XYZ file of C-alpha atoms in Angstrom:
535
model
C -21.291 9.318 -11.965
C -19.157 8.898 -15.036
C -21.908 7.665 -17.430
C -23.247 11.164 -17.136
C -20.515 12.402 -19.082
C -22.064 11.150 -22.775
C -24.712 14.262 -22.467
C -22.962 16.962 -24.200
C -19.320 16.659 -23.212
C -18.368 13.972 -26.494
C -20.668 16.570 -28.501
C -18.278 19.289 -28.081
C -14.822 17.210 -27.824
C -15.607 15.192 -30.741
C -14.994 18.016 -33.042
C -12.329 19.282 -31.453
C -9.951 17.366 -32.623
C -10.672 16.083 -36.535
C -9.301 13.236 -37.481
C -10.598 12.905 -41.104
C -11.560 8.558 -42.067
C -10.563 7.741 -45.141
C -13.718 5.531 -47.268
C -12.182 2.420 -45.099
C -14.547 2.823 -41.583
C -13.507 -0.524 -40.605
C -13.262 0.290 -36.772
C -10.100 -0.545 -36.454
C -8.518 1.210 -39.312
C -8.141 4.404 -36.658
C -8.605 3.861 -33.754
C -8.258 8.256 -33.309
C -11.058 8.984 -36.157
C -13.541 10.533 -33.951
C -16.514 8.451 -34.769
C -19.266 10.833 -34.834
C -20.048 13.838 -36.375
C -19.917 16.663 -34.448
C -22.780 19.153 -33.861
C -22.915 22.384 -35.046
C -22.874 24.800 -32.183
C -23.785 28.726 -33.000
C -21.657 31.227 -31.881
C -24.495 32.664 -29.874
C -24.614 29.570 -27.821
C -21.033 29.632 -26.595
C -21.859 32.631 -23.526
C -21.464 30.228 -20.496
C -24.659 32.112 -19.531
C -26.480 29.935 -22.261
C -27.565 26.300 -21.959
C -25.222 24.399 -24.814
C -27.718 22.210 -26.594
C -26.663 18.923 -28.028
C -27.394 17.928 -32.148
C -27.558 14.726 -33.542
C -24.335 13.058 -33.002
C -24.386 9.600 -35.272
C -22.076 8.809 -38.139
C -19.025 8.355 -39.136
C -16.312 10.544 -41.031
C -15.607 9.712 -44.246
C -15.334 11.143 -47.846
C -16.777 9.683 -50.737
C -15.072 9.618 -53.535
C -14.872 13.442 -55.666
C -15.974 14.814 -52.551
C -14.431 17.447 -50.129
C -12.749 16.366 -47.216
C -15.056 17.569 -43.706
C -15.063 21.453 -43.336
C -13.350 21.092 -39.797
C -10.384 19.928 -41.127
C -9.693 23.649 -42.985
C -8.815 24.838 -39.445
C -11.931 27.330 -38.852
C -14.400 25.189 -37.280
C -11.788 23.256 -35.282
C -10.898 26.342 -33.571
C -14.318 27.584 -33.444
C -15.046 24.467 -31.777
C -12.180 24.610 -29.252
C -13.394 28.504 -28.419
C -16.621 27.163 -27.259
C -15.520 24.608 -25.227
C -13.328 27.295 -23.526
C -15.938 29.861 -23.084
C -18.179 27.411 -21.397
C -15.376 26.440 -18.865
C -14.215 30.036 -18.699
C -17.284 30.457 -15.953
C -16.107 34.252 -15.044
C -15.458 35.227 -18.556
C -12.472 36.581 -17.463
C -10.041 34.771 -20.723
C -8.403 32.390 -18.330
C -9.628 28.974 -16.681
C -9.410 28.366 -12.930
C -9.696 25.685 -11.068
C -12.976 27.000 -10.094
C -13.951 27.748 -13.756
C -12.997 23.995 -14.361
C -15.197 22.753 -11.212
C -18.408 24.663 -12.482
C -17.726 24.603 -15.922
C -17.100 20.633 -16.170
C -20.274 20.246 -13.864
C -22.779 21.911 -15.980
C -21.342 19.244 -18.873
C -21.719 16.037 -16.528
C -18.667 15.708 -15.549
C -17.026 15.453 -12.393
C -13.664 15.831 -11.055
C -11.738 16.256 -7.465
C -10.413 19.418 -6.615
C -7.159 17.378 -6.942
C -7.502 16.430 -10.551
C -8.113 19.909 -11.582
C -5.511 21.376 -9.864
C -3.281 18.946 -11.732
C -4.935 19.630 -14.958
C -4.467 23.335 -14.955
C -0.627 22.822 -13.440
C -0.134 20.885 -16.342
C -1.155 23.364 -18.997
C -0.399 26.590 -17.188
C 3.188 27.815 -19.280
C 3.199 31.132 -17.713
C 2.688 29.923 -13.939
C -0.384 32.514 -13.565
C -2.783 29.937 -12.156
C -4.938 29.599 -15.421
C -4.630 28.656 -18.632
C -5.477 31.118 -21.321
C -7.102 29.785 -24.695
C -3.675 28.991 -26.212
C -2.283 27.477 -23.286
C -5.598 24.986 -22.887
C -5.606 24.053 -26.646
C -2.050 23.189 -26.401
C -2.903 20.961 -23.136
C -5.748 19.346 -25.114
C -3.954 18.613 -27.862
C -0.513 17.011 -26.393
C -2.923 15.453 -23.987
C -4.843 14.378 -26.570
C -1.602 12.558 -28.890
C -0.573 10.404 -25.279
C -3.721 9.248 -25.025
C -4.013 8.319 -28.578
C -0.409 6.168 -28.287
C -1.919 4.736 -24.916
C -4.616 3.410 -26.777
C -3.213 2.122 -29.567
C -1.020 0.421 -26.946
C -3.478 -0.709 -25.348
C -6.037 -2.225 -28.700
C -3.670 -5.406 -28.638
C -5.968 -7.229 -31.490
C -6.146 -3.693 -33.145
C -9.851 -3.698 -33.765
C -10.334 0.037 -32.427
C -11.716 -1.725 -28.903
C -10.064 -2.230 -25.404
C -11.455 -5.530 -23.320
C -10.545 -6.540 -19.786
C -8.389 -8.952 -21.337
C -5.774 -6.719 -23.549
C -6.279 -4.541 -19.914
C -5.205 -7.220 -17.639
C -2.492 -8.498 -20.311
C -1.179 -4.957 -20.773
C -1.021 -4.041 -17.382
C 1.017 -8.148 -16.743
C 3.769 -6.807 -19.074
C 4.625 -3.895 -17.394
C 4.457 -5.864 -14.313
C 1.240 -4.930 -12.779
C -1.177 -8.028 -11.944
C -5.026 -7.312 -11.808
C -7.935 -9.584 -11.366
C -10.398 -9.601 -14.247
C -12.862 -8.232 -12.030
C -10.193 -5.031 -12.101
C -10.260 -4.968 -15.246
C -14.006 -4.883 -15.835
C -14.240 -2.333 -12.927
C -11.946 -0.059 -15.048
C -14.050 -0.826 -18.131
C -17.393 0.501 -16.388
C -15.899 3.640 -15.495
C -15.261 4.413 -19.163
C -17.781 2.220 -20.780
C -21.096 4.554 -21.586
C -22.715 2.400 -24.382
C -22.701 -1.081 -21.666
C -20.879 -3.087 -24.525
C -18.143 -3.813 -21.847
C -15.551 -2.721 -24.620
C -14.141 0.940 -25.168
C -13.675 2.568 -28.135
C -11.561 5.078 -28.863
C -13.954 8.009 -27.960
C -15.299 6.433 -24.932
C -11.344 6.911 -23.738
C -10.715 10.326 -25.005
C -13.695 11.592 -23.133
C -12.794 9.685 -20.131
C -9.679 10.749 -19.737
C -9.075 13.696 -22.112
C -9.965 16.427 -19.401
C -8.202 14.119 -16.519
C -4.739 14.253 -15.552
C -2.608 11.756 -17.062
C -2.742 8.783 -14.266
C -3.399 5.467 -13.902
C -3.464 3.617 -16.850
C -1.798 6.240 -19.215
C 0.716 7.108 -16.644
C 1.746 3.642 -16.373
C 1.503 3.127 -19.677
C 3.467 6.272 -20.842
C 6.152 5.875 -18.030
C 10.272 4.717 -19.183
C 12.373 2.851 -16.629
C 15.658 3.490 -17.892
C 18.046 3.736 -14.617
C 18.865 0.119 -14.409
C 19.631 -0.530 -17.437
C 23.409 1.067 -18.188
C 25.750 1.631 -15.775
C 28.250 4.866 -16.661
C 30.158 4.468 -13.121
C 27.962 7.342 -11.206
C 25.845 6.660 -8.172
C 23.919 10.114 -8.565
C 21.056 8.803 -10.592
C 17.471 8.303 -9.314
C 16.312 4.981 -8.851
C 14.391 3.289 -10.593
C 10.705 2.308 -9.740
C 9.169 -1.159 -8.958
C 5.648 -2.291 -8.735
C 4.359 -3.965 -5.860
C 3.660 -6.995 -8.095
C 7.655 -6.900 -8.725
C 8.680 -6.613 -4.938
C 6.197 -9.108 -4.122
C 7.633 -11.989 -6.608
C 11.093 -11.080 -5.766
C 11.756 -9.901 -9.214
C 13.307 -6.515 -7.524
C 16.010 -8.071 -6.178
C 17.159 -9.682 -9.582
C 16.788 -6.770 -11.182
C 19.495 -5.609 -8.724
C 21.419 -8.478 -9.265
C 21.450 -7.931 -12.829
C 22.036 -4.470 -12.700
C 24.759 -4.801 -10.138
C 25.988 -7.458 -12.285
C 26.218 -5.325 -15.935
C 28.008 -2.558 -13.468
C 30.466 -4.504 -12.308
C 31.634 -5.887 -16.037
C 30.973 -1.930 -17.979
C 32.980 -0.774 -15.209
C 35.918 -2.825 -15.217
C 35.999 -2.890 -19.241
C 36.008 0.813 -19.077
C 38.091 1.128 -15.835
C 41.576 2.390 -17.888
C 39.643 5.321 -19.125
C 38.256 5.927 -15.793
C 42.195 5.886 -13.985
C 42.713 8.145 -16.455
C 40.086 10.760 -15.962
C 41.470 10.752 -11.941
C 44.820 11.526 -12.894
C 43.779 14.509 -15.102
C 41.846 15.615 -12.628
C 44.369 15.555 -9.862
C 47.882 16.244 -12.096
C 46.452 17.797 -15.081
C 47.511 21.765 -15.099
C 48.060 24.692 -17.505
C 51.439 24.597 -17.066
C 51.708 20.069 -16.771
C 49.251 19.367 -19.660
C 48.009 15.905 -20.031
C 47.105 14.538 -22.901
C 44.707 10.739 -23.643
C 48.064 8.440 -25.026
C 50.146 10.373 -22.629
C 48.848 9.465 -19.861
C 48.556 5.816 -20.755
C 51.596 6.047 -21.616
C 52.714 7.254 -18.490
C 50.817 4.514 -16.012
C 51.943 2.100 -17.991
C 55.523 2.513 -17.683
C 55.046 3.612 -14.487
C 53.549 0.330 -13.116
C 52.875 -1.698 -16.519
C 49.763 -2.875 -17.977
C 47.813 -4.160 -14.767
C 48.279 -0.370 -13.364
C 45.707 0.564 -15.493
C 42.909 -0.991 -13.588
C 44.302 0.502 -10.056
C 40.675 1.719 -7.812
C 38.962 -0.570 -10.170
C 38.459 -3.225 -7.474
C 36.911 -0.641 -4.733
C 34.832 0.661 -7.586
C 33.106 -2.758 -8.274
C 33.026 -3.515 -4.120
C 30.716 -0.942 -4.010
C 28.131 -1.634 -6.116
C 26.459 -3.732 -4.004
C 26.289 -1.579 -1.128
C 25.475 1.717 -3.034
C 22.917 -0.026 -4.922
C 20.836 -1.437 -1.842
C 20.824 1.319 -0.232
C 20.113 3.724 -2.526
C 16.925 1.742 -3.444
C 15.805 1.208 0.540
C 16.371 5.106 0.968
C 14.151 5.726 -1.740
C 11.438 3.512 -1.060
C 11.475 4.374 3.033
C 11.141 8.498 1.779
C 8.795 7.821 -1.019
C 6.940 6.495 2.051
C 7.400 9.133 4.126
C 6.123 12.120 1.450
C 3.012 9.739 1.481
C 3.554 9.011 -1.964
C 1.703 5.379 -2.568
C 1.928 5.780 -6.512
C 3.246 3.252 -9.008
C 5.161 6.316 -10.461
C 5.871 9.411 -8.992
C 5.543 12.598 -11.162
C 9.333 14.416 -11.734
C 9.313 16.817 -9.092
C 8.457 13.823 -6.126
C 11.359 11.711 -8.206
C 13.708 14.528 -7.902
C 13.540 15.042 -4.215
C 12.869 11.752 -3.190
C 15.963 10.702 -5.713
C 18.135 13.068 -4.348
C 17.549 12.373 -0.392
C 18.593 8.799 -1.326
C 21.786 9.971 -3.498
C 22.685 11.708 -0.264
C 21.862 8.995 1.985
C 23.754 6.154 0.069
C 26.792 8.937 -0.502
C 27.072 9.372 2.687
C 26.977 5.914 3.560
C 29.582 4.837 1.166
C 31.356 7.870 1.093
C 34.670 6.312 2.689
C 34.945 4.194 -0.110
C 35.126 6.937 -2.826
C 38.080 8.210 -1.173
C 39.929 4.849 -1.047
C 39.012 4.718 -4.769
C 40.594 7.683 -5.665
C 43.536 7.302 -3.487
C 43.872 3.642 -4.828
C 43.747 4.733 -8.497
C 46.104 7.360 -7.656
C 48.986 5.156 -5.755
C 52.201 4.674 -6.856
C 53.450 1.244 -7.433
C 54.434 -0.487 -3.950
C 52.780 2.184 -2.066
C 49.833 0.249 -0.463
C 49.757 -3.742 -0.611
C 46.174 -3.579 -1.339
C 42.585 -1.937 0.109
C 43.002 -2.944 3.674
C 46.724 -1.229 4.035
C 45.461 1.844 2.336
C 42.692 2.635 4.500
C 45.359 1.965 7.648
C 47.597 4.552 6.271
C 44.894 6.849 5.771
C 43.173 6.066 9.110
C 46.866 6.251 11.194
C 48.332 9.515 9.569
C 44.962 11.907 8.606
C 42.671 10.765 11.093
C 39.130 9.598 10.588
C 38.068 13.152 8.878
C 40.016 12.112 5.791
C 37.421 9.761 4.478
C 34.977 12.541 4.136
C 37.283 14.996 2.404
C 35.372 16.158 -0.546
C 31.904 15.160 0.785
C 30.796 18.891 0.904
C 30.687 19.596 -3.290
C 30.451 15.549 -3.648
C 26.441 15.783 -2.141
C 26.446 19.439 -3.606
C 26.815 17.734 -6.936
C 23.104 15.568 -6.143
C 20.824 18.247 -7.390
C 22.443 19.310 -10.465
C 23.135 16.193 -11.715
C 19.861 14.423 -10.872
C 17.388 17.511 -11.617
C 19.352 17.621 -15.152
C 19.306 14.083 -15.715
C 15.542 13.673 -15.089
C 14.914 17.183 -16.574
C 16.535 16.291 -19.922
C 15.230 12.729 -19.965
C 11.440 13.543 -19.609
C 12.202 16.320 -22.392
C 13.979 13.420 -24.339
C 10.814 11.130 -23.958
C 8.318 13.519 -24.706
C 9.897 15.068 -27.611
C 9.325 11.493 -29.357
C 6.173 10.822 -28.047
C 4.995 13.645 -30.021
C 7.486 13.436 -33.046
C 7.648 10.326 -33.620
C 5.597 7.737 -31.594
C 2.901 6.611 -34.246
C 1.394 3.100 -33.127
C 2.757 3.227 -29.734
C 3.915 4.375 -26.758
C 6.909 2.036 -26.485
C 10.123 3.503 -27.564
C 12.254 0.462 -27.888
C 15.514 0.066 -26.155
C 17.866 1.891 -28.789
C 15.213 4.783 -28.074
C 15.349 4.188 -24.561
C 19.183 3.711 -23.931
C 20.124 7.257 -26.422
C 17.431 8.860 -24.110
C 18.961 7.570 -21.047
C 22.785 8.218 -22.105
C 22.037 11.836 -23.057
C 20.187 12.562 -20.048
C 22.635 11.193 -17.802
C 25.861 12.795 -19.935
C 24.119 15.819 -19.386
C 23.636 15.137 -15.740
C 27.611 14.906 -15.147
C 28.358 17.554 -17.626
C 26.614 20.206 -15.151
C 28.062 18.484 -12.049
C 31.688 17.905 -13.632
C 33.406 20.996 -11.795
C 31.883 19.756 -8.456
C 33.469 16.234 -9.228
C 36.699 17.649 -10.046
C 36.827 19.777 -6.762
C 35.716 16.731 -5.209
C 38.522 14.380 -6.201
C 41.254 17.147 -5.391
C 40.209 17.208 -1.829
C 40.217 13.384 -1.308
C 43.430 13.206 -3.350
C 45.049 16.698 -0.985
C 47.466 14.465 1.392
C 48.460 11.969 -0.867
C 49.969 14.647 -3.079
C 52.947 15.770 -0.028
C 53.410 19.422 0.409
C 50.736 20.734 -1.079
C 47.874 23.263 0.596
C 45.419 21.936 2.034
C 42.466 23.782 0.785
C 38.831 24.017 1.109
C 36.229 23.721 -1.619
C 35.952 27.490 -2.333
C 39.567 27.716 -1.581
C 39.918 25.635 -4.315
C 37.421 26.874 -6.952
C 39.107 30.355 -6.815
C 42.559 29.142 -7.149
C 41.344 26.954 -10.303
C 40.097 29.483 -11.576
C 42.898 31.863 -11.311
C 45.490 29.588 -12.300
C 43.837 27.553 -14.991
C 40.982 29.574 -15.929
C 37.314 28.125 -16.387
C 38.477 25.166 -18.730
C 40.298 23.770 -15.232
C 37.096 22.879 -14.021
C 36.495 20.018 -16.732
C 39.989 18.351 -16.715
C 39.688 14.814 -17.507
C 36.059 15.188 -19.257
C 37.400 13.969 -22.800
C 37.881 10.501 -20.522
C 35.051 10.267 -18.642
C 32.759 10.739 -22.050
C 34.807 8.857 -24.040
C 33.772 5.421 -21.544
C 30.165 6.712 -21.695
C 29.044 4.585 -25.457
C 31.333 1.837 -24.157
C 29.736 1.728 -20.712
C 26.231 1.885 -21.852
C 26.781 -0.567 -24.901
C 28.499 -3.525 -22.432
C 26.282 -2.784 -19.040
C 22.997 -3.117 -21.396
C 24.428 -6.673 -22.937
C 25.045 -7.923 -19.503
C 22.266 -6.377 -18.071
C 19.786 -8.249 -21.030
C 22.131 -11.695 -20.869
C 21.834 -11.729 -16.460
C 18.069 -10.795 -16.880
C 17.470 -14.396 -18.656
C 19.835 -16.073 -16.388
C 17.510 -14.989 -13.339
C 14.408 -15.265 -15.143
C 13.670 -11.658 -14.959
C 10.505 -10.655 -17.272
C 11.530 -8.725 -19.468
C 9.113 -5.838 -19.932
């Protein structure tokens, strides 16, 4: 069905994006040059009322030497070009496409798409939500569409020769952790391959997949993991996502290990500056400011140097848990929304993310509260975990180990929806600024992408946090009301004013570079240990 997409479809695409050859027409020089002239199509030929006719379509771009670049690069024809190709899919003439204007429209050029894909297409371009794109909105689709594909490709043209074989397929596709046959590979060739040479070149894969939703291949190609790399003490984040090939060679589980592992050491380096964020958060008032050396100050002559690593125990303790199952939750819902992709699109990772956040919260949630009360004990007031969770149990009751758990799992959705939100921003900001030969950022790309994303995550659920930690810290404190979470944002707010919501955030962002920096060593060193493939 594909192969009847050479007919007139490359004709029109061809020129819609010019990508002027310099006199070197090596193939492999640029790999985005077009490769064929484009026709000329009159203006009275663009009513979709009008069979389109094809011109002769060989060459290559070029300019000779003293002569003018190609007219479509002064901007006129390019558009002119792009106009046509709307008004033929704009079936109703009505200055917006449809999915129905895409189903005709693409038919009548030979080419042929599910319901599905369009619908996907169109969602992806429409800016305004009207349920069509307008000519602005479907050039700007084209062309962002157009610049991923281009990186995937590149990507993809290991021996950089302007082809794709099975082989840079299949070896592609093994670094990222996805095993095909070669018989895969070729299959995936076919579909794109209209000239039979078993090779694609780079217009063969523009046309393929330039009016397709980004999937498969490109999706795969294009997608970051970036959760299990740095660990800045939260257990909001979405998971990360594993291939089957992965789960099936039991590399999942070491990447667990190793993340668990890089957790464990960022958070204990970084565990004084995380006491320290408690206490603000708990003590910290208008009236009983508390400033960074004060308050180091102040636990250290209060119980000496070791105090400063009080909770710190708990906090590591449940990595393990919080880690497994946050990642069974995941898969089990991803499974249940009848999701059997590689990689989910943002929206499925955001709900599916934050289920499991409140799943794994919930089951761990007991453990928080020790934490907090741990880190803020005085000395000789427990003997350790075990005597602290029998005080709790004997003189609150079994309800105090969910105090806080109301604005705790309140806290899931901003700080996951902003995380993800900012990071896909993040990643496609480069992609189109300043991704030239490839799609793959690198990790000091990846890890300022994943950082900011995630700082911005807990800067929007900070206030939650804080309310949060006064609840589970209420008792311990002796005379004091005990109040509920709204109770508690309106006397805040009174007393302290807005700033009392972020006490104790100069803290928690000051461990954020340090966290990162050490969990990412640890992470890479444990990886090599386990003989995890690096990707």
């Amino acid at each position: 069905m594909m192969h009847q997409q050479g007919s007139l479809m490359p004709s029109l695409l061809s020129g819609v994006f010019c990508q002027c050859r310099s006199t070197d027409t090596h193939p492999g020089a640029d790999p985005g040059g077009g490769g064929r002239v484009p026709p000329s199509v009159p203006p009275s030929d663009a009513s979709p009322s009008k069979p389109v006719t094809q011109q002769s379509a060989s060459g290559v771009w070029h300019t000779d030497e003293g002569e003018h670049p190609c007219d479509i690069c002064g901007g006129s024809e390019q558009e002119h070009r792009l106009k046509v190709l709307f008004q033929v899919l704009d079936v109703n003439g009505d200055g917006g496409i449809c999915v129905n204007d895409l189903t005709i429209g693409l038919k009548k050029l030979g080419v042929h798409r599910t319901e599905h894909e369009l619908m996907k297409i169109v969602k992806a371009g429409d800016k305004d939500l009207d349920g069509q794109l307008d000519f602005e909105e479907f050039v700007h689709y084209l062309r962002d569409h157009e610049k991923k594909l281009r990186l995937v490709f590149k990507s993809l043209d290991r021996k950089n020769d302007g082809r794709i074989d099975s082989q840079e397929i299949m070896q592609s596709l093994r670094d990222l952790g996805v095993n095909i046959s070669e018989e895969q590979a070729e299959k995936i060739l076919r579909s794109m391959d209209k000239n039979g040479t078993m090779t694609i070149d780079w217009n063969e894969w523009r046309d393929y997949h330039l009016l397709h939703p980004a999937d498969n291949i490109p999706e795969i190609i294009l997608y970051w993991k970036h959760s299990s790399i740095f660990d800045v003490g939260e257990s909001l984040m979405v998971p990360d996502e594993f291939t089957a090939e992965e789960k099936k060679m039991g590399m999942l589980w070491r990447h667990l290990v190793a993340g668990g592992g890089a957790g464990a050491v960022s958070r204990t380096c970084t565990a004084p500056l995380d006491r320290l964020k408690v206490l603000m958060q708990v003590h910290s008032s208008k009236s009983n400011s508390m400033r960074i050396a004060g308050g180091f100050s102040q636990m250290i002559r209060e119980g000496g140097v070791r105090s400063l690593w009080r909770g710190n125990g708990i906090n590591v303790l449940k990595i393990a848990p919080e880690s497994a199952i946050k990642f069974v939750a995941y898969e089990q819902i991803k499974r249940l929304m009848g999701s059997n992709q590689e990689t989910l699109g943002i929206t499925e990772r955001l709900l599916a993310g934050s289920l499991a956040g409140a799943i794994v919260q919930s089951s761990i949630y007991p453990m928080e509260v020790l934490k907090t009360r741990l880190a803020l004990r005085k000395t000789g007031q427990y003997s350790g975990l075990q005597d602290c969770a029998k005080h709790i149990f004997q003189r609150e009751g079994v309800a105090a180990f969910y105090k806080g758990y109301i604005p705790n799992m309140l806290g899931i959705i901003p700080y996951a929806g902003i995380d993800l939100a900012v990071y896909e921003t993040l990643k496609n900001s480069w992609l189109q600024n300043y991704a030239t030969d490839s799609a793959d950022p690198g990790v000091f790309v990846l890890l300022a992408c994943g950082t900011t994303s995630s700082t911005c995550g807990q800067l929007a659920s900070y206030p939650l946090a804080l309310v949060r930690t006064r609840m589970q810290a209420q008792a311990s404190l002796g005379g004091g009301p005990q109040m509920t979470m709204t109770g508690l944002f309106r006397h805040i707010i009174r007393t302290e004013g807005a700033i009392g919501l972020y006490r104790g955030l100069a803290p928690n962002f000051m461990k954020v570079i340090p966290s990162v920096s050490i969990s990412y060593v640890v992470y890479e060193y444990l990886k090599i240990t386990l003989g995890v493939q690096s990707k």
